[in-house]
Amino acid sequence: MSDRGTVHLAVYDTFADWETGHTTAHLAQRGFTVRTVGLTTAPVTTMGGLRVQPDLALAELRPEESALLILTGASAWDTGDELAPFAAKAREFLAAKTPVAAICGATAGLAREGLLDDRDHTSAVSFYLAATGYRGGERYREADAVTDDGLITAGPTEPVAFAREVFAELKAYEGEQLDAWYRLFHDSDASAFAVLEQA
């Protein structure tokens, strides 16, 4: 399958590794290249105890060289400003019309950056984001995952819905195949397998 572009996955200590497994695995199968980006290229350790060596440092990352930036949850989103540079990079991506996908604690980082004030979004629960002091509470949606103006958001319990929104944004799966993928991995609907085999 031909290269469909490079997706960048942000990695940092306590990165919630289960939140993007469906997303990155299936993007890779659909012809995308997945590269990891850290604050530096020093190894990080995920919440699951896996050691990851970033492919590049955040300062090297350019929106025009990426199809999408993925930000996952991590305890560091709620314990200080260590990950704030990733939220600033998300602002740069969105300004360049390159999509961003944020799940779990990363949504709070984007809220603090002001990126959720004028976009529909979701997260774990509304009061989690309200605690950031952001001004986007009226745009909060009680949904598994939300896409608005190039920004995808989801709560920590919705990695499959998160993946579905990413696939739709990047056209990795479309139409009937996208619906079938979601039914298979979210609902364990075995009948969806036959549709995916045609993809």
Coordinates of C-alpha atoms in Angstrom, one line a residue:
M1 CA 0.0 0.0 0.0
S2 CA 1.3 3.4 -0.9
D3 CA 2.4 5.9 1.8
R4 CA -0.6 8.0 2.8
G5 CA 1.3 10.5 5.0
T6 CA 2.9 10.6 8.4
V7 CA 0.9 10.7 11.6
H8 CA 2.8 11.9 14.7
L9 CA 2.1 10.3 18.1
A10 CA 3.2 12.4 21.1
V11 CA 4.9 10.3 23.7
Y12 CA 5.9 11.3 27.3
D13 CA 6.3 9.7 30.7
T14 CA 3.0 8.1 31.9
F15 CA 1.7 8.2 28.3
A16 CA -1.6 6.2 28.4
D17 CA -0.5 3.5 25.9
W18 CA -3.9 1.8 25.6
E19 CA -5.7 4.9 24.4
T20 CA -4.2 4.9 20.9
G21 CA -3.5 1.3 20.1
H22 CA -6.5 0.9 17.7
T23 CA -5.7 4.2 16.1
T24 CA -2.0 3.7 15.3
A25 CA -2.2 0.0 14.5
H26 CA -5.0 0.5 11.9
L27 CA -3.5 3.6 10.4
A28 CA -0.2 1.7 9.8
Q29 CA -2.2 -1.1 8.2
R30 CA -3.9 1.5 6.0
G31 CA -0.7 2.9 4.6
F32 CA 0.2 5.7 7.0
T33 CA 3.6 6.0 8.6
V34 CA 3.4 6.5 12.4
R35 CA 6.3 8.4 14.1
T36 CA 6.7 9.2 17.7
V37 CA 7.6 12.6 19.0
G38 CA 8.8 13.5 22.5
L39 CA 9.8 16.7 24.2
T40 CA 13.3 15.4 23.4
T41 CA 14.5 12.2 21.9
A42 CA 15.3 10.7 25.3
P43 CA 13.4 7.5 26.1
V44 CA 10.1 7.8 27.9
T45 CA 8.1 5.2 29.9
T46 CA 4.4 4.7 29.3
M47 CA 1.8 4.1 32.0
G48 CA 2.0 0.4 31.0
G49 CA 5.7 0.3 31.7
L50 CA 6.9 0.2 28.1
R51 CA 10.0 2.1 27.2
V52 CA 9.6 4.2 24.0
Q53 CA 12.4 6.0 22.1
P54 CA 10.9 9.0 20.3
D55 CA 11.7 9.3 16.6
L56 CA 12.0 13.1 16.8
A57 CA 11.9 16.0 19.3
L58 CA 8.9 18.3 19.5
A59 CA 10.9 21.3 18.3
E60 CA 11.6 19.4 15.0
L61 CA 7.9 18.8 14.3
R62 CA 6.3 20.8 11.5
P63 CA 2.6 20.8 10.7
E64 CA 3.3 20.8 6.9
E65 CA 5.2 17.5 7.3
S66 CA 2.4 15.8 9.2
A67 CA -1.1 14.4 8.5
L68 CA -2.2 14.5 12.1
L69 CA -0.9 15.0 15.7
I70 CA -2.2 12.6 18.3
L71 CA -2.0 13.6 22.0
T72 CA -2.9 11.0 24.7
G73 CA -3.6 11.1 28.4
A74 CA -0.8 11.1 31.0
S75 CA -0.8 12.1 34.6
A76 CA 1.6 14.9 33.8
W77 CA -1.3 16.8 32.1
D78 CA -2.7 17.4 35.5
T79 CA 0.4 17.9 37.7
G80 CA 2.1 20.9 36.1
D81 CA 3.2 22.5 32.9
E82 CA 5.6 19.9 31.6
L83 CA 3.4 19.0 28.7
A84 CA 2.2 22.5 27.8
P85 CA 4.6 22.6 24.8
F86 CA 2.5 19.8 23.2
A87 CA -0.6 21.9 23.6
A88 CA 1.2 24.9 22.1
K89 CA 2.2 22.6 19.2
A90 CA -1.4 21.6 18.8
R91 CA -2.3 25.3 18.4
E92 CA 0.4 25.6 15.7
F93 CA -1.1 22.5 13.9
L94 CA -4.6 23.8 14.0
A95 CA -3.6 27.2 12.7
A96 CA -1.9 25.4 9.8
K97 CA -5.1 23.4 9.2
T98 CA -3.4 20.2 10.1
P99 CA -5.7 18.1 12.4
V100 CA -5.1 17.2 16.0
A101 CA -6.6 14.3 18.0
A102 CA -6.6 14.5 21.8
I103 CA -7.9 11.9 24.3
C104 CA -8.2 11.8 28.1
G105 CA -5.9 14.2 29.9
A106 CA -4.7 15.8 26.7
T107 CA -8.1 17.5 26.4
A108 CA -7.4 19.3 29.6
G109 CA -4.1 20.5 28.2
L110 CA -5.9 21.8 25.1
A111 CA -8.5 23.5 27.3
R112 CA -5.8 25.4 29.2
E113 CA -4.3 26.4 25.8
G114 CA -7.7 27.9 24.8
L115 CA -8.2 25.5 21.9
L116 CA -11.6 24.2 23.2
D117 CA -13.2 27.6 23.8
D118 CA -14.6 27.9 20.3
R119 CA -15.0 24.2 19.2
D120 CA -17.4 21.5 20.1
H121 CA -15.5 18.9 22.2
T122 CA -15.7 16.2 24.8
S123 CA -13.6 14.7 27.5
A124 CA -13.9 12.4 30.5
V125 CA -16.6 14.6 32.2
S126 CA -17.5 18.2 31.8
F127 CA -16.3 19.2 35.3
Y128 CA -12.8 17.8 34.6
L129 CA -12.4 20.4 31.9
A130 CA -14.2 23.1 34.0
A131 CA -11.5 22.8 36.6
T132 CA -9.0 24.1 34.1
G133 CA -10.8 27.5 34.1
Y134 CA -11.4 27.4 30.3
R135 CA -14.2 29.3 28.6
G136 CA -15.6 26.6 26.4
G137 CA -18.0 24.9 28.8
E138 CA -21.0 25.7 26.5
R139 CA -19.3 23.8 23.7
Y140 CA -18.9 20.6 25.8
R141 CA -20.8 17.6 24.3
E142 CA -21.8 14.4 26.1
A143 CA -20.5 12.1 23.4
D144 CA -18.0 9.3 22.9
A145 CA -15.9 11.4 20.6
V146 CA -16.3 14.7 18.8
T147 CA -14.7 16.3 15.8
D148 CA -14.9 20.0 15.1
D149 CA -12.8 22.2 12.8
G150 CA -9.9 19.7 12.6
L151 CA -9.9 18.9 16.3
I152 CA -10.9 15.4 17.6
T153 CA -11.5 14.9 21.3
A154 CA -12.5 11.8 23.3
G155 CA -12.7 10.6 26.9
P156 CA -10.4 7.9 28.4
T157 CA -12.9 5.1 28.0
E158 CA -13.4 5.6 24.3
P159 CA -10.3 4.6 22.4
V160 CA -12.4 2.9 19.7
A161 CA -14.6 5.9 19.1
F162 CA -11.5 8.0 19.1
A163 CA -10.0 5.9 16.4
R164 CA -13.2 6.0 14.3
E165 CA -13.0 9.8 14.3
V166 CA -9.3 9.8 13.3
F167 CA -10.0 7.3 10.5
A168 CA -12.9 9.5 9.2
E169 CA -10.7 12.7 9.4
L170 CA -7.9 11.0 7.4
K171 CA -10.1 8.9 5.2
A172 CA -8.3 5.8 6.3
Y173 CA -11.7 4.1 6.3
E174 CA -14.8 5.7 4.8
G175 CA -18.6 5.0 4.6
E176 CA -19.6 1.4 4.9
Q177 CA -16.1 0.3 5.8
L178 CA -15.8 2.9 8.6
D179 CA -19.1 1.8 10.1
A180 CA -18.1 -1.8 9.8
W181 CA -14.8 -1.2 11.5
Y182 CA -16.6 0.5 14.4
R183 CA -19.2 -2.3 14.7
L184 CA -16.5 -4.9 14.8
F185 CA -14.2 -3.3 17.4
H186 CA -16.8 -1.5 19.5
D187 CA -19.7 -3.9 19.3
S188 CA -17.9 -7.2 18.6
D189 CA -20.2 -7.5 15.5
A190 CA -18.7 -10.4 13.6
S191 CA -20.9 -9.7 10.5
A192 CA -18.8 -6.5 10.0
F193 CA -15.8 -8.6 9.2
A194 CA -17.0 -9.4 5.6
V195 CA -17.4 -5.7 4.9
L196 CA -13.9 -4.9 6.1
E197 CA -12.4 -7.7 4.0
Q198 CA -13.4 -5.7 1.0
A199 CA -11.7 -2.6 2.2

